[in-house]
Amino acid sequence: MATAGDGPWLDDAAGRLVRPFTVSDGRTRPTVELDLMSQVMATGATPFGYLGPEHAQALELCRAPLPVAEVAAHLKLPLAVTKVLLADLVDSGGLTTKPPVFDHNPTDRALLEAVLDGLRRQL
């Protein structure tokens, strides 16, 4: 029996009824480079070509900018499969992507010390 909001693709007893590799037609490499934190957003244009139900779900989720990792979490799909689906949507004109923007230097000593202090307080 499907749970509310999951549609026909999930079943309480059996789990996902369609295996993730079939969602991406067995493809494992996206045609567009996508980072975990890359932002994806719907363009508003109607994508050309075939869209499966997961493509439509991803497009609906991306009405506002979302990072790739968050889209994967909402779709309950592995990251590799999600990247292939999102790349399909970029290639078909349905999505646009923007690389992550970091406002800080990841090797900034003060930042690293603050993170270390926070971790020590948690332990």
PDB file of N, CA, C and O in Angstrom, residues 13 16 37 46 50 55 69 92 100-101 111 118 122:
ATOM      1  N   ALA A  13       5.549  -2.129   2.277  1.00  0.00           N
ATOM      2  CA  ALA A  13       6.182  -3.422   2.513  1.00  0.00           C
ATOM      3  C   ALA A  13       7.390  -3.659   1.609  1.00  0.00           C
ATOM      4  O   ALA A  13       8.417  -4.146   2.046  1.00  0.00           O
ATOM      5  N   ARG A  16      10.788   0.882  -2.628  1.00  0.00           N
ATOM      6  CA  ARG A  16      10.689   1.470  -3.962  1.00  0.00           C
ATOM      7  C   ARG A  16      10.352   0.377  -4.975  1.00  0.00           C
ATOM      8  O   ARG A  16      11.008  -0.642  -5.031  1.00  0.00           O
ATOM      9  N   MET A  37      26.332  20.932  -3.945  1.00  0.00           N
ATOM     10  CA  MET A  37      25.751  22.219  -3.578  1.00  0.00           C
ATOM     11  C   MET A  37      25.373  23.075  -4.786  1.00  0.00           C
ATOM     12  O   MET A  37      24.951  24.213  -4.622  1.00  0.00           O
ATOM     13  N   THR A  46       8.975  24.711 -21.217  1.00  0.00           N
ATOM     14  CA  THR A  46       8.546  23.318 -21.261  1.00  0.00           C
ATOM     15  C   THR A  46       9.691  22.481 -21.812  1.00  0.00           C
ATOM     16  O   THR A  46      10.154  22.728 -22.922  1.00  0.00           O
ATOM     17  N   TYR A  50      11.057  13.083 -23.731  1.00  0.00           N
ATOM     18  CA  TYR A  50      10.318  12.291 -22.750  1.00  0.00           C
ATOM     19  C   TYR A  50      10.755  12.650 -21.338  1.00  0.00           C
ATOM     20  O   TYR A  50      11.933  12.763 -21.062  1.00  0.00           O
ATOM     21  N   HIS A  55      11.412  12.865 -13.304  1.00  0.00           N
ATOM     22  CA  HIS A  55      11.784  14.131 -13.937  1.00  0.00           C
ATOM     23  C   HIS A  55      10.752  15.208 -13.582  1.00  0.00           C
ATOM     24  O   HIS A  55      11.100  16.327 -13.232  1.00  0.00           O
ATOM     25  N   ALA A  69      21.859  18.147  -3.646  1.00  0.00           N
ATOM     26  CA  ALA A  69      21.721  17.205  -2.532  1.00  0.00           C
ATOM     27  C   ALA A  69      20.308  17.220  -1.959  1.00  0.00           C
ATOM     28  O   ALA A  69      19.761  16.176  -1.591  1.00  0.00           O
ATOM     29  N   SER A  92      17.350  19.406 -21.650  1.00  0.00           N
ATOM     30  CA  SER A  92      16.073  19.606 -22.352  1.00  0.00           C
ATOM     31  C   SER A  92      15.511  21.009 -22.164  1.00  0.00           C
ATOM     32  O   SER A  92      14.420  21.310 -22.637  1.00  0.00           O
ATOM     33  N   PRO A 100      27.985  26.334  -6.863  1.00  0.00           N
ATOM     34  CA  PRO A 100      27.883  26.918  -5.525  1.00  0.00           C
ATOM     35  C   PRO A 100      28.804  28.127  -5.379  1.00  0.00           C
ATOM     36  O   PRO A 100      29.854  28.195  -5.999  1.00  0.00           O
ATOM     37  N   VAL A 101      28.353  29.069  -4.574  1.00  0.00           N
ATOM     38  CA  VAL A 101      29.147  30.262  -4.292  1.00  0.00           C
ATOM     39  C   VAL A 101      29.546  30.200  -2.825  1.00  0.00           C
ATOM     40  O   VAL A 101      28.705  30.059  -1.952  1.00  0.00           O
ATOM     41  N   LEU A 111      38.260  30.312  10.678  1.00  0.00           N
ATOM     42  CA  LEU A 111      37.064  29.509  10.416  1.00  0.00           C
ATOM     43  C   LEU A 111      37.286  28.057  10.843  1.00  0.00           C
ATOM     44  O   LEU A 111      36.442  27.457  11.513  1.00  0.00           O
ATOM     45  N   GLY A 118      33.731  24.147  17.947  1.00  0.00           N
ATOM     46  CA  GLY A 118      32.336  23.684  17.992  1.00  0.00           C
ATOM     47  C   GLY A 118      32.247  22.170  18.097  1.00  0.00           C
ATOM     48  O   GLY A 118      31.427  21.631  18.845  1.00  0.00           O
ATOM     49  N   GLN A 122      30.775  19.655  21.262  1.00  0.00           N
ATOM     50  CA  GLN A 122      29.770  18.593  21.037  1.00  0.00           C
ATOM     51  C   GLN A 122      30.207  17.253  21.609  1.00  0.00           C
ATOM     52  O   GLN A 122      29.378  16.423  21.917  1.00  0.00           O
TER      53      GLN A 122
END
